[in-house]
Amino acid sequence: MTEAILLVGGKGTRLRPLTVHTPKPMVPAAGVPFLTHQLARARAAGVEHIVLATSYLAEVFEPYFGDGSELGLHLEYVTEDEPLGTGGAIRNVASRLRSGPDEPVLIFNGDILTGLDIEALVSTHRSSGADVSLHLTRVEDPRAFGLVPTDSTGRVTAFLEKPQTPEEIVTDQINAGAYVFRRSVIDTIPAGRPVSVERETFPGLLSSGAHLQGMVDSTYWLDLGTPQAFVRGSADLVMGRAPSPAVPGRCGDRLVLPTASVATDAKLTGGTVVGDGAVVGEGARIDGSAVLTGAVIGAGAVISDSLIGAGARIGDRTVVSGAVVGDGATVGADNELQDGVRVWCGASIPDAAIRFSSDQ
Ligand code: GDD
Ligand code: MG
């Protein structure tokens, strides 16, 4: 097992207030661009060659990761002229693969944080003789995912992407976004046009009698599709709940990067990360949050479950909970920002301008 394809095409629009200039895979989670964790985990499972299939802001990946040698990887980049969808993106990089027709190729969605045992997925694939093997996980509400019912042997019986009706919700097993494809199956995906692996390739393979094997694995799994999930994922990496060899430091309640400056009486808990050059003022309390490079948190500020963008400034005594504050934004002193608030990059909120608490 030596190679993998990583799909990093989506625009990540839901993180948009923070990421006008940074695609989601490059937003730091536990101190390093999120993509680093996926690359490092693949490397630790023995993958040596990874092709990044990208369609958006691709030019930021290569300057950062280069040829991958720092991670012990050989990395290649392929950029689509127009987004080709998940299946089209896979097909589009087929010429870069080195595996023989019967060899397994790993494919990962680029927005998943998981403790998946990658080697176990590959050995399930080999022992079952499947054409494609899929990591499945169980979720309470499967509607935002691909539903994947299996028979008693784990063989996939259907693939229902984003079910619309209650009748379609036939299982709580969902596609967790990690696959092993037999190399020759990749070559059967039509080239040169958009293809959804979920809506076209998997259902097509099933109706032609191909063998798709599911491996249900209830390890840590999180889709980082929303800012709240991203913040949660970063905190879980810091605390070691989500395993990654790329966390730059020891796992624990907090991660303070070397050039950050944190007042001695500030309290950092719940997997908070404070990025390089960031400053945390006296008496500030930060829980379960990511404070990115160069951000400044004022004295007595109280931050929880929030993403504070690079170079953003949070004023003294300001309360920020469940919010995203974009890169370079300024929130003045004595404000109160609550769940779901997004402050756009570079925006400025004056002192004592916003509160959520009641008048009582
Ligand atoms: N290169 C490229 N080009 N990548 C793409 C494209 C594209 O046109 N479209 C999507 N991707 C990448 C995304 O960046 C992401 O990493 C992955 O493919 C999946 O796309 P999403 O847009 O995030 O899909 P989703 O989250 O709604 O659903 C997918 O993931 C679920 C698990 O989180 C599906 O695979 C579901 O079946 C699955 O349950
Ligand atoms: Mg997704």
mmCIF file of C-alpha atoms and ligand atoms in Angstrom:
data_model
loop_
_atom_site.group_PDB
_atom_site.id
_atom_site.type_symbol
_atom_site.label_atom_id
_atom_site.label_comp_id
_atom_site.label_asym_id
_atom_site.label_seq_id
_atom_site.Cartn_x
_atom_site.Cartn_y
_atom_site.Cartn_z
ATOM 1 C CA MET A 1 0.000 0.000 0.000
ATOM 2 C CA THR A 2 1.733 3.139 -1.075
ATOM 3 C CA GLU A 3 -0.558 5.733 -2.542
ATOM 4 C CA ALA A 4 -3.650 7.825 -1.937
ATOM 5 C CA ILE A 5 -5.769 10.578 -3.456
ATOM 6 C CA LEU A 6 -6.915 13.431 -1.221
ATOM 7 C CA LEU A 7 -9.964 15.401 -2.397
ATOM 8 C CA VAL A 8 -9.618 19.034 -1.421
ATOM 9 C CA GLY A 9 -11.890 20.757 -3.851
ATOM 10 C CA GLY A 10 -14.873 22.186 -2.045
ATOM 11 C CA LYS A 11 -15.059 25.901 -1.423
ATOM 12 C CA GLY A 12 -15.710 25.555 2.286
ATOM 13 C CA THR A 13 -18.192 28.398 2.035
ATOM 14 C CA ARG A 14 -19.460 27.894 5.547
ATOM 15 C CA LEU A 15 -16.079 28.963 6.922
ATOM 16 C CA ARG A 16 -16.085 31.851 4.479
ATOM 17 C CA PRO A 17 -16.057 34.786 6.937
ATOM 18 C CA LEU A 18 -12.749 33.493 8.197
ATOM 19 C CA THR A 19 -11.330 32.090 5.056
ATOM 20 C CA VAL A 20 -11.716 34.543 2.223
ATOM 21 C CA HIS A 21 -8.014 34.136 1.583
ATOM 22 C CA THR A 22 -7.490 30.667 2.978
ATOM 23 C CA PRO A 23 -9.163 27.492 1.774
ATOM 24 C CA LYS A 24 -10.564 25.433 4.603
ATOM 25 C CA PRO A 25 -7.925 22.678 4.475
ATOM 26 C CA MET A 26 -5.308 25.336 5.250
ATOM 27 C CA VAL A 27 -7.074 26.809 8.295
ATOM 28 C CA PRO A 28 -5.034 25.770 11.330
ATOM 29 C CA ALA A 29 -6.485 23.067 13.562
ATOM 30 C CA ALA A 30 -4.374 22.475 16.674
ATOM 31 C CA GLY A 31 -1.676 24.756 15.309
ATOM 32 C CA VAL A 32 -1.098 23.401 11.792
ATOM 33 C CA PRO A 33 -3.155 23.564 8.589
ATOM 34 C CA PHE A 34 -5.898 20.991 8.934
ATOM 35 C CA LEU A 35 -4.669 19.063 5.880
ATOM 36 C CA THR A 36 -1.397 18.295 7.698
ATOM 37 C CA HIS A 37 -3.213 15.961 10.063
ATOM 38 C CA GLN A 38 -4.670 13.920 7.224
ATOM 39 C CA LEU A 39 -1.335 13.760 5.415
ATOM 40 C CA ALA A 40 0.529 12.738 8.575
ATOM 41 C CA ARG A 41 -2.011 10.050 9.461
ATOM 42 C CA ALA A 42 -1.808 8.586 5.962
ATOM 43 C CA ARG A 43 1.982 8.585 6.184
ATOM 44 C CA ALA A 44 1.853 6.836 9.552
ATOM 45 C CA ALA A 45 -0.280 4.119 7.917
ATOM 46 C CA GLY A 46 2.425 3.499 5.318
ATOM 47 C CA VAL A 47 1.191 5.707 2.467
ATOM 48 C CA GLU A 48 4.104 7.279 0.593
ATOM 49 C CA HIS A 49 2.589 8.888 -2.494
ATOM 50 C CA ILE A 50 -0.389 11.255 -2.269
ATOM 51 C CA VAL A 51 -2.045 13.145 -5.096
ATOM 52 C CA LEU A 52 -3.960 16.235 -3.995
ATOM 53 C CA ALA A 53 -6.954 16.659 -6.301
ATOM 54 C CA THR A 54 -7.933 20.298 -6.014
ATOM 55 C CA SER A 55 -10.297 22.697 -7.705
ATOM 56 C CA TYR A 56 -10.196 25.843 -5.617
ATOM 57 C CA LEU A 57 -7.406 28.149 -4.389
ATOM 58 C CA ALA A 58 -5.050 25.306 -5.192
ATOM 59 C CA GLU A 59 -2.089 27.659 -5.405
ATOM 60 C CA VAL A 60 -1.821 27.843 -1.625
ATOM 61 C CA PHE A 61 -1.189 24.131 -1.076
ATOM 62 C CA GLU A 62 2.001 23.656 -3.040
ATOM 63 C CA PRO A 63 3.970 26.579 -1.549
ATOM 64 C CA TYR A 64 3.201 25.219 1.926
ATOM 65 C CA PHE A 65 3.571 21.452 1.508
ATOM 66 C CA GLY A 66 5.979 21.453 -1.455
ATOM 67 C CA ASP A 67 6.996 17.973 -2.554
ATOM 68 C CA GLY A 68 5.883 16.578 0.808
ATOM 69 C CA SER A 69 9.358 15.472 1.847
ATOM 70 C CA GLU A 70 9.084 17.216 5.237
ATOM 71 C CA LEU A 71 6.265 14.821 6.020
ATOM 72 C CA GLY A 72 8.133 11.896 4.499
ATOM 73 C CA LEU A 73 5.744 11.878 1.552
ATOM 74 C CA HIS A 74 5.875 12.305 -2.174
ATOM 75 C CA LEU A 75 3.119 14.837 -2.906
ATOM 76 C CA GLU A 76 1.686 15.790 -6.273
ATOM 77 C CA TYR A 77 -0.933 18.424 -7.080
ATOM 78 C CA VAL A 78 -3.551 18.348 -9.799
ATOM 79 C CA THR A 79 -5.863 21.315 -10.292
ATOM 80 C CA GLU A 80 -9.128 21.052 -12.188
ATOM 81 C CA ASP A 81 -10.006 23.844 -14.628
ATOM 82 C CA GLU A 82 -13.638 23.484 -13.563
ATOM 83 C CA PRO A 83 -14.718 21.517 -10.484
ATOM 84 C CA LEU A 84 -15.188 17.919 -11.626
ATOM 85 C CA GLY A 85 -17.065 16.649 -8.584
ATOM 86 C CA THR A 86 -15.747 13.908 -6.333
ATOM 87 C CA GLY A 87 -15.686 11.151 -8.962
ATOM 88 C CA GLY A 88 -14.404 13.418 -11.722
ATOM 89 C CA ALA A 89 -11.615 14.612 -9.429
ATOM 90 C CA ILE A 90 -10.572 11.024 -8.735
ATOM 91 C CA ARG A 91 -10.601 10.125 -12.446
ATOM 92 C CA ASN A 92 -8.725 13.297 -13.299
ATOM 93 C CA VAL A 93 -5.646 12.219 -11.323
ATOM 94 C CA ALA A 94 -5.608 8.587 -12.512
ATOM 95 C CA SER A 95 -2.603 9.195 -14.761
ATOM 96 C CA ARG A 96 -0.532 10.126 -11.689
ATOM 97 C CA LEU A 97 -1.106 6.793 -9.985
ATOM 98 C CA ARG A 98 1.659 4.224 -9.977
ATOM 99 C CA SER A 99 -0.313 1.211 -8.754
ATOM 100 C CA GLY A 100 -0.976 -1.766 -10.973
ATOM 101 C CA PRO A 101 -4.564 -2.538 -12.077
ATOM 102 C CA ASP A 102 -5.367 -4.822 -9.151
ATOM 103 C CA GLU A 103 -3.612 -2.809 -6.471
ATOM 104 C CA PRO A 104 -5.526 -0.784 -3.866
ATOM 105 C CA VAL A 105 -5.607 3.033 -3.969
ATOM 106 C CA LEU A 106 -6.805 4.993 -0.939
ATOM 107 C CA ILE A 107 -9.103 7.985 -1.399
ATOM 108 C CA PHE A 108 -9.963 10.496 1.317
ATOM 109 C CA ASN A 109 -12.445 13.345 1.515
ATOM 110 C CA GLY A 110 -10.379 16.341 2.566
ATOM 111 C CA ASP A 111 -12.701 17.637 5.285
ATOM 112 C CA ILE A 112 -12.782 14.702 7.697
ATOM 113 C CA LEU A 113 -11.045 14.336 11.025
ATOM 114 C CA THR A 114 -10.915 10.695 12.012
ATOM 115 C CA GLY A 115 -9.093 8.048 13.984
ATOM 116 C CA LEU A 116 -9.799 5.487 11.250
ATOM 117 C CA ASP A 117 -7.435 2.517 11.234
ATOM 118 C CA ILE A 118 -6.374 2.986 7.609
ATOM 119 C CA GLU A 119 -4.423 -0.269 7.512
ATOM 120 C CA ALA A 120 -7.494 -2.179 8.744
ATOM 121 C CA LEU A 121 -9.551 -0.708 5.880
ATOM 122 C CA VAL A 122 -6.937 -1.886 3.403
ATOM 123 C CA SER A 123 -6.792 -5.364 4.902
ATOM 124 C CA THR A 124 -10.617 -5.601 4.870
ATOM 125 C CA HIS A 125 -10.406 -4.653 1.212
ATOM 126 C CA ARG A 126 -7.834 -7.321 0.472
ATOM 127 C CA SER A 127 -9.506 -10.108 2.433
ATOM 128 C CA SER A 128 -12.984 -9.435 1.017
ATOM 129 C CA GLY A 129 -11.719 -9.184 -2.548
ATOM 130 C CA ALA A 130 -13.934 -6.118 -3.039
ATOM 131 C CA ASP A 131 -13.759 -3.687 -5.958
ATOM 132 C CA VAL A 132 -14.224 -0.783 -3.563
ATOM 133 C CA SER A 133 -14.183 -0.729 0.248
ATOM 134 C CA LEU A 134 -15.710 2.090 2.264
ATOM 135 C CA HIS A 135 -15.221 3.279 5.821
ATOM 136 C CA LEU A 136 -18.678 3.580 7.405
ATOM 137 C CA THR A 137 -19.613 5.247 10.646
ATOM 138 C CA ARG A 138 -22.888 5.564 12.552
ATOM 139 C CA VAL A 139 -24.515 8.932 13.181
ATOM 140 C CA GLU A 140 -27.730 10.005 14.879
ATOM 141 C CA ASP A 141 -29.010 12.066 11.976
ATOM 142 C CA PRO A 142 -27.762 10.676 8.660
ATOM 143 C CA ARG A 143 -29.598 13.118 6.374
ATOM 144 C CA ALA A 144 -26.555 15.239 5.497
ATOM 145 C CA PHE A 145 -24.532 12.200 4.424
ATOM 146 C CA GLY A 146 -24.426 9.196 2.120
ATOM 147 C CA LEU A 147 -26.391 6.295 3.601
ATOM 148 C CA VAL A 148 -24.780 2.912 3.129
ATOM 149 C CA PRO A 149 -26.800 -0.147 4.171
ATOM 150 C CA THR A 150 -24.886 -3.435 4.235
ATOM 151 C CA ASP A 151 -25.837 -7.116 4.506
ATOM 152 C CA SER A 152 -24.710 -9.429 7.317
ATOM 153 C CA THR A 153 -21.290 -9.882 5.672
ATOM 154 C CA GLY A 154 -20.686 -6.160 5.353
ATOM 155 C CA ARG A 155 -21.361 -6.099 1.642
ATOM 156 C CA VAL A 156 -22.920 -2.807 0.529
ATOM 157 C CA THR A 157 -26.492 -3.178 -0.727
ATOM 158 C CA ALA A 158 -27.256 0.444 -1.706
ATOM 159 C CA PHE A 159 -25.776 3.941 -1.663
ATOM 160 C CA LEU A 160 -28.230 6.769 -0.962
ATOM 161 C CA GLU A 161 -26.620 10.193 -1.016
ATOM 162 C CA LYS A 162 -28.400 12.853 1.089
ATOM 163 C CA PRO A 163 -31.781 11.117 1.446
ATOM 164 C CA GLN A 164 -34.770 13.409 0.948
ATOM 165 C CA THR A 165 -37.673 11.344 2.258
ATOM 166 C CA PRO A 166 -38.149 9.450 5.553
ATOM 167 C CA GLU A 167 -38.518 6.188 3.561
ATOM 168 C CA GLU A 168 -34.985 6.615 2.261
ATOM 169 C CA ILE A 169 -33.550 6.647 5.774
ATOM 170 C CA VAL A 170 -32.960 2.916 5.928
ATOM 171 C CA THR A 171 -29.854 2.867 8.120
ATOM 172 C CA ASP A 172 -27.733 4.994 10.437
ATOM 173 C CA GLN A 173 -24.556 3.818 8.685
ATOM 174 C CA ILE A 174 -23.023 6.559 6.592
ATOM 175 C CA ASN A 175 -20.168 6.963 4.173
ATOM 176 C CA ALA A 176 -17.328 8.340 6.290
ATOM 177 C CA GLY A 177 -15.383 9.630 3.279
ATOM 178 C CA ALA A 178 -12.483 7.145 3.120
ATOM 179 C CA TYR A 179 -12.327 4.482 0.420
ATOM 180 C CA VAL A 180 -10.046 1.865 -1.033
ATOM 181 C CA PHE A 181 -10.531 1.468 -4.786
ATOM 182 C CA ARG A 182 -9.080 -1.292 -6.888
ATOM 183 C CA ARG A 183 -6.996 0.793 -9.289
ATOM 184 C CA SER A 184 -8.751 -0.534 -12.415
ATOM 185 C CA VAL A 185 -12.120 0.679 -11.057
ATOM 186 C CA ILE A 186 -10.841 4.263 -11.048
ATOM 187 C CA ASP A 187 -10.146 3.939 -14.763
ATOM 188 C CA THR A 188 -13.810 3.094 -15.434
ATOM 189 C CA ILE A 189 -15.010 6.522 -14.192
ATOM 190 C CA PRO A 190 -15.776 8.701 -17.241
ATOM 191 C CA ALA A 191 -13.062 11.298 -17.894
ATOM 192 C CA GLY A 192 -13.404 14.975 -18.776
ATOM 193 C CA ARG A 193 -16.780 15.730 -17.199
ATOM 194 C CA PRO A 194 -18.152 16.234 -13.678
ATOM 195 C CA VAL A 195 -18.971 12.969 -11.909
ATOM 196 C CA SER A 196 -20.235 12.476 -8.375
ATOM 197 C CA VAL A 197 -18.709 9.357 -6.871
ATOM 198 C CA GLU A 198 -21.631 9.251 -4.434
ATOM 199 C CA ARG A 199 -24.522 9.847 -6.843
ATOM 200 C CA GLU A 200 -23.171 8.210 -9.988
ATOM 201 C CA THR A 201 -20.158 5.930 -9.479
ATOM 202 C CA PHE A 202 -21.240 3.981 -6.385
ATOM 203 C CA PRO A 203 -24.881 3.408 -7.487
ATOM 204 C CA GLY A 204 -23.622 2.492 -10.985
ATOM 205 C CA LEU A 205 -21.108 0.003 -9.642
ATOM 206 C CA LEU A 206 -23.768 -1.578 -7.435
ATOM 207 C CA SER A 207 -26.254 -1.967 -10.270
ATOM 208 C CA SER A 208 -23.577 -3.581 -12.441
ATOM 209 C CA GLY A 209 -22.972 -6.173 -9.719
ATOM 210 C CA ALA A 210 -19.642 -4.877 -8.449
ATOM 211 C CA HIS A 211 -18.561 -5.807 -4.916
ATOM 212 C CA LEU A 212 -18.574 -2.835 -2.534
ATOM 213 C CA GLN A 213 -17.560 -3.705 1.001
ATOM 214 C CA GLY A 214 -18.344 -1.604 4.077
ATOM 215 C CA MET A 215 -16.188 -1.480 7.188
ATOM 216 C CA VAL A 216 -18.090 -0.016 10.127
ATOM 217 C CA ASP A 217 -15.613 1.516 12.539
ATOM 218 C CA SER A 218 -16.819 3.569 15.468
ATOM 219 C CA THR A 219 -13.540 5.395 16.058
ATOM 220 C CA TYR A 220 -13.376 9.200 16.371
ATOM 221 C CA TRP A 221 -15.017 10.781 13.319
ATOM 222 C CA LEU A 222 -16.011 14.352 12.541
ATOM 223 C CA ASP A 223 -17.035 16.132 9.343
ATOM 224 C CA LEU A 224 -15.543 19.605 9.604
ATOM 225 C CA GLY A 225 -18.173 21.148 7.348
ATOM 226 C CA THR A 226 -19.267 23.864 9.769
ATOM 227 C CA PRO A 227 -17.228 26.376 11.770
ATOM 228 C CA GLN A 228 -18.531 24.837 14.989
ATOM 229 C CA ALA A 229 -17.346 21.407 13.913
ATOM 230 C CA PHE A 230 -13.997 22.856 12.924
ATOM 231 C CA VAL A 231 -13.527 24.408 16.371
ATOM 232 C CA ARG A 232 -14.582 21.113 18.004
ATOM 233 C CA GLY A 233 -12.112 19.198 15.822
ATOM 234 C CA SER A 234 -9.237 21.511 16.696
ATOM 235 C CA ALA A 235 -9.980 21.129 20.417
ATOM 236 C CA ASP A 236 -10.230 17.343 20.095
ATOM 237 C CA LEU A 237 -6.840 17.259 18.381
ATOM 238 C CA VAL A 238 -5.307 19.340 21.170
ATOM 239 C CA MET A 239 -6.786 17.061 23.819
ATOM 240 C CA GLY A 240 -5.742 13.912 21.963
ATOM 241 C CA ARG A 241 -9.297 12.656 21.432
ATOM 242 C CA ALA A 242 -8.672 12.875 17.708
ATOM 243 C CA PRO A 243 -5.336 11.149 17.114
ATOM 244 C CA SER A 244 -2.797 12.905 14.878
ATOM 245 C CA PRO A 245 0.986 12.650 14.702
ATOM 246 C CA ALA A 246 1.055 16.266 13.435
ATOM 247 C CA VAL A 247 -0.071 18.074 16.623
ATOM 248 C CA PRO A 248 2.918 20.320 17.392
ATOM 249 C CA GLY A 249 3.284 19.591 21.093
ATOM 250 C CA ARG A 250 2.051 17.330 23.826
ATOM 251 C CA CYS A 251 -1.688 16.717 23.960
ATOM 252 C CA GLY A 252 -3.573 18.205 26.884
ATOM 253 C CA ASP A 253 -6.030 20.873 27.941
ATOM 254 C CA ARG A 254 -4.254 23.554 25.947
ATOM 255 C CA LEU A 255 -1.655 24.056 23.251
ATOM 256 C CA VAL A 256 0.339 27.289 23.263
ATOM 257 C CA LEU A 257 2.614 27.674 20.265
ATOM 258 C CA PRO A 258 6.181 28.773 21.017
ATOM 259 C CA THR A 259 5.967 32.469 20.125
ATOM 260 C CA ALA A 260 2.545 33.102 21.684
ATOM 261 C CA SER A 261 2.356 35.196 24.830
ATOM 262 C CA VAL A 262 -0.187 34.258 27.484
ATOM 263 C CA ALA A 263 -0.653 36.241 30.726
ATOM 264 C CA THR A 264 0.159 34.095 33.754
ATOM 265 C CA ASP A 265 -3.331 34.389 35.196
ATOM 266 C CA ALA A 266 -5.147 33.682 31.944
ATOM 267 C CA LYS A 267 -7.031 30.386 31.934
ATOM 268 C CA LEU A 268 -6.889 28.146 28.860
ATOM 269 C CA THR A 269 -9.025 25.004 28.909
ATOM 270 C CA GLY A 270 -10.931 22.462 26.817
ATOM 271 C CA GLY A 271 -8.345 22.008 24.077
ATOM 272 C CA THR A 272 -7.775 25.694 23.376
ATOM 273 C CA VAL A 273 -4.931 26.438 20.983
ATOM 274 C CA VAL A 274 -3.098 29.774 20.944
ATOM 275 C CA GLY A 275 -1.239 30.316 17.676
ATOM 276 C CA ASP A 276 2.184 31.767 16.973
ATOM 277 C CA GLY A 277 2.563 35.404 17.949
ATOM 278 C CA ALA A 278 -0.894 35.572 19.523
ATOM 279 C CA VAL A 279 -1.327 37.461 22.781
ATOM 280 C CA VAL A 280 -3.731 36.594 25.607
ATOM 281 C CA GLY A 281 -4.292 39.343 28.190
ATOM 282 C CA GLU A 282 -4.564 39.206 31.971
ATOM 283 C CA GLY A 283 -7.437 37.290 33.431
ATOM 284 C CA ALA A 284 -8.756 36.167 30.062
ATOM 285 C CA ARG A 285 -10.551 32.815 29.997
ATOM 286 C CA ILE A 286 -10.567 30.752 26.819
ATOM 287 C CA ASP A 287 -12.288 27.398 26.553
ATOM 288 C CA GLY A 288 -12.423 24.972 23.612
ATOM 289 C CA SER A 289 -11.345 27.626 21.116
ATOM 290 C CA ALA A 290 -8.778 28.249 18.426
ATOM 291 C CA VAL A 291 -6.917 31.562 18.582
ATOM 292 C CA LEU A 292 -4.999 31.822 15.334
ATOM 293 C CA THR A 293 -1.633 33.417 14.522
ATOM 294 C CA GLY A 294 -1.118 36.927 15.803
ATOM 295 C CA ALA A 295 -4.580 37.378 17.312
ATOM 296 C CA VAL A 296 -4.878 39.524 20.439
ATOM 297 C CA ILE A 297 -7.282 38.681 23.277
ATOM 298 C CA GLY A 298 -7.909 41.536 25.712
ATOM 299 C CA ALA A 299 -7.734 41.418 29.500
ATOM 300 C CA GLY A 300 -10.713 39.733 31.100
ATOM 301 C CA ALA A 301 -12.170 38.558 27.811
ATOM 302 C CA VAL A 302 -14.159 35.319 27.966
ATOM 303 C CA ILE A 303 -13.990 33.158 24.834
ATOM 304 C CA SER A 304 -15.600 29.768 24.351
ATOM 305 C CA ASP A 305 -16.111 27.373 21.423
ATOM 306 C CA SER A 306 -14.954 30.033 18.986
ATOM 307 C CA LEU A 307 -12.514 30.574 16.172
ATOM 308 C CA ILE A 308 -10.552 33.822 16.440
ATOM 309 C CA GLY A 309 -8.910 34.530 13.092
ATOM 310 C CA ALA A 310 -5.299 35.446 12.382
ATOM 311 C CA GLY A 311 -4.489 38.962 13.552
ATOM 312 C CA ALA A 312 -8.004 39.546 14.944
ATOM 313 C CA ARG A 313 -8.364 41.630 18.117
ATOM 314 C CA ILE A 314 -10.848 40.976 20.909
ATOM 315 C CA GLY A 315 -11.275 43.878 23.344
ATOM 316 C CA ASP A 316 -11.056 43.788 27.129
ATOM 317 C CA ARG A 317 -13.947 42.042 28.943
ATOM 318 C CA THR A 318 -15.613 41.064 25.667
ATOM 319 C CA VAL A 319 -17.523 37.768 25.703
ATOM 320 C CA VAL A 320 -17.358 35.584 22.581
ATOM 321 C CA SER A 321 -19.207 32.275 22.514
ATOM 322 C CA GLY A 322 -19.764 29.930 19.573
ATOM 323 C CA ALA A 323 -18.583 32.578 17.129
ATOM 324 C CA VAL A 324 -16.212 32.993 14.206
ATOM 325 C CA VAL A 325 -14.175 36.174 14.140
ATOM 326 C CA GLY A 326 -12.517 36.581 10.737
ATOM 327 C CA ASP A 327 -8.850 37.282 10.085
ATOM 328 C CA GLY A 328 -7.888 40.839 10.998
ATOM 329 C CA ALA A 329 -11.287 41.767 12.452
ATOM 330 C CA THR A 330 -11.510 43.983 15.520
ATOM 331 C CA VAL A 331 -14.117 43.526 18.228
ATOM 332 C CA GLY A 332 -13.972 46.406 20.731
ATOM 333 C CA ALA A 333 -14.101 46.124 24.510
ATOM 334 C CA ASP A 334 -17.264 45.189 26.447
ATOM 335 C CA ASN A 335 -19.104 43.451 23.622
ATOM 336 C CA GLU A 336 -21.009 40.201 23.791
ATOM 337 C CA LEU A 337 -21.039 37.926 20.731
ATOM 338 C CA GLN A 338 -23.106 34.762 20.947
ATOM 339 C CA ASP A 339 -23.789 31.537 19.082
ATOM 340 C CA GLY A 340 -23.573 31.634 15.337
ATOM 341 C CA VAL A 341 -22.179 35.145 14.971
ATOM 342 C CA ARG A 342 -19.649 35.547 12.159
ATOM 343 C CA VAL A 343 -17.546 38.673 12.066
ATOM 344 C CA TRP A 344 -16.209 39.198 8.576
ATOM 345 C CA CYS A 345 -12.482 39.451 7.898
ATOM 346 C CA GLY A 346 -11.194 42.936 8.638
ATOM 347 C CA ALA A 347 -14.522 44.192 10.027
ATOM 348 C CA SER A 348 -14.531 46.453 13.036
ATOM 349 C CA ILE A 349 -17.011 46.528 15.941
ATOM 350 C CA PRO A 350 -16.672 49.516 18.297
ATOM 351 C CA ASP A 351 -16.451 49.283 22.097
ATOM 352 C CA ALA A 352 -19.698 48.384 23.895
ATOM 353 C CA ALA A 353 -21.664 48.024 20.654
ATOM 354 C CA ILE A 354 -23.342 44.616 20.856
ATOM 355 C CA ARG A 355 -24.847 42.537 23.599
ATOM 356 C CA PHE A 356 -27.122 39.504 23.746
ATOM 357 C CA SER A 357 -27.995 39.291 27.405
ATOM 358 C CA SER A 358 -31.501 40.277 28.451
ATOM 359 C CA ASP A 359 -32.427 43.595 30.065
ATOM 360 C CA GLN A 360 -33.180 42.028 33.433
HETATM 361 N N1 GDD B 1 -11.080 18.100 -6.344
HETATM 362 C C1 GDD B 1 -12.374 18.192 -6.054
HETATM 363 N N2 GDD B 1 -13.224 18.641 -7.016
HETATM 364 N N3 GDD B 1 -12.803 17.871 -4.806
HETATM 365 C C2 GDD B 1 -14.110 17.994 -4.535
HETATM 366 C C3 GDD B 1 -15.045 18.441 -5.484
HETATM 367 C C4 GDD B 1 -14.564 18.789 -6.793
HETATM 368 O O1 GDD B 1 -15.308 19.190 -7.691
HETATM 369 N N4 GDD B 1 -16.267 18.465 -4.887
HETATM 370 C C5 GDD B 1 -16.099 18.049 -3.611
HETATM 371 N N5 GDD B 1 -14.786 17.780 -3.396
HETATM 372 C C6 GDD B 1 -14.165 17.322 -2.151
HETATM 373 C C7 GDD B 1 -14.484 18.228 -0.987
HETATM 374 O O2 GDD B 1 -13.466 19.201 -0.817
HETATM 375 C C8 GDD B 1 -14.488 17.258 0.187
HETATM 376 O O3 GDD B 1 -13.180 17.059 0.683
HETATM 377 C C9 GDD B 1 -14.974 15.960 -0.442
HETATM 378 O O4 GDD B 1 -14.730 16.071 -1.836
HETATM 379 C C10 GDD B 1 -16.462 15.690 -0.194
HETATM 380 O O5 GDD B 1 -17.206 16.783 -0.696
HETATM 381 P P1 GDD B 1 -18.231 17.605 0.227
HETATM 382 O O6 GDD B 1 -18.768 18.707 -0.620
HETATM 383 O O7 GDD B 1 -17.603 17.961 1.526
HETATM 384 O O8 GDD B 1 -19.370 16.536 0.416
HETATM 385 P P2 GDD B 1 -20.327 16.308 1.669
HETATM 386 O O9 GDD B 1 -19.644 16.576 2.959
HETATM 387 O O10 GDD B 1 -21.607 17.007 1.424
HETATM 388 O O11 GDD B 1 -20.614 14.716 1.556
HETATM 389 C C11 GDD B 1 -19.542 13.808 1.409
HETATM 390 O O12 GDD B 1 -18.949 13.505 2.660
HETATM 391 C C12 GDD B 1 -19.816 12.836 3.613
HETATM 392 C C13 GDD B 1 -19.007 12.577 4.870
HETATM 393 O O13 GDD B 1 -18.610 13.786 5.426
HETATM 394 C C14 GDD B 1 -20.075 12.527 0.758
HETATM 395 O O14 GDD B 1 -18.970 11.724 0.421
HETATM 396 C C15 GDD B 1 -21.037 11.776 1.687
HETATM 397 O O15 GDD B 1 -21.429 10.539 1.116
HETATM 398 C C16 GDD B 1 -20.352 11.515 3.035
HETATM 399 O O16 GDD B 1 -21.260 10.889 3.931
HETATM 400 MG MG MG B 2 -17.924 17.464 3.553
#
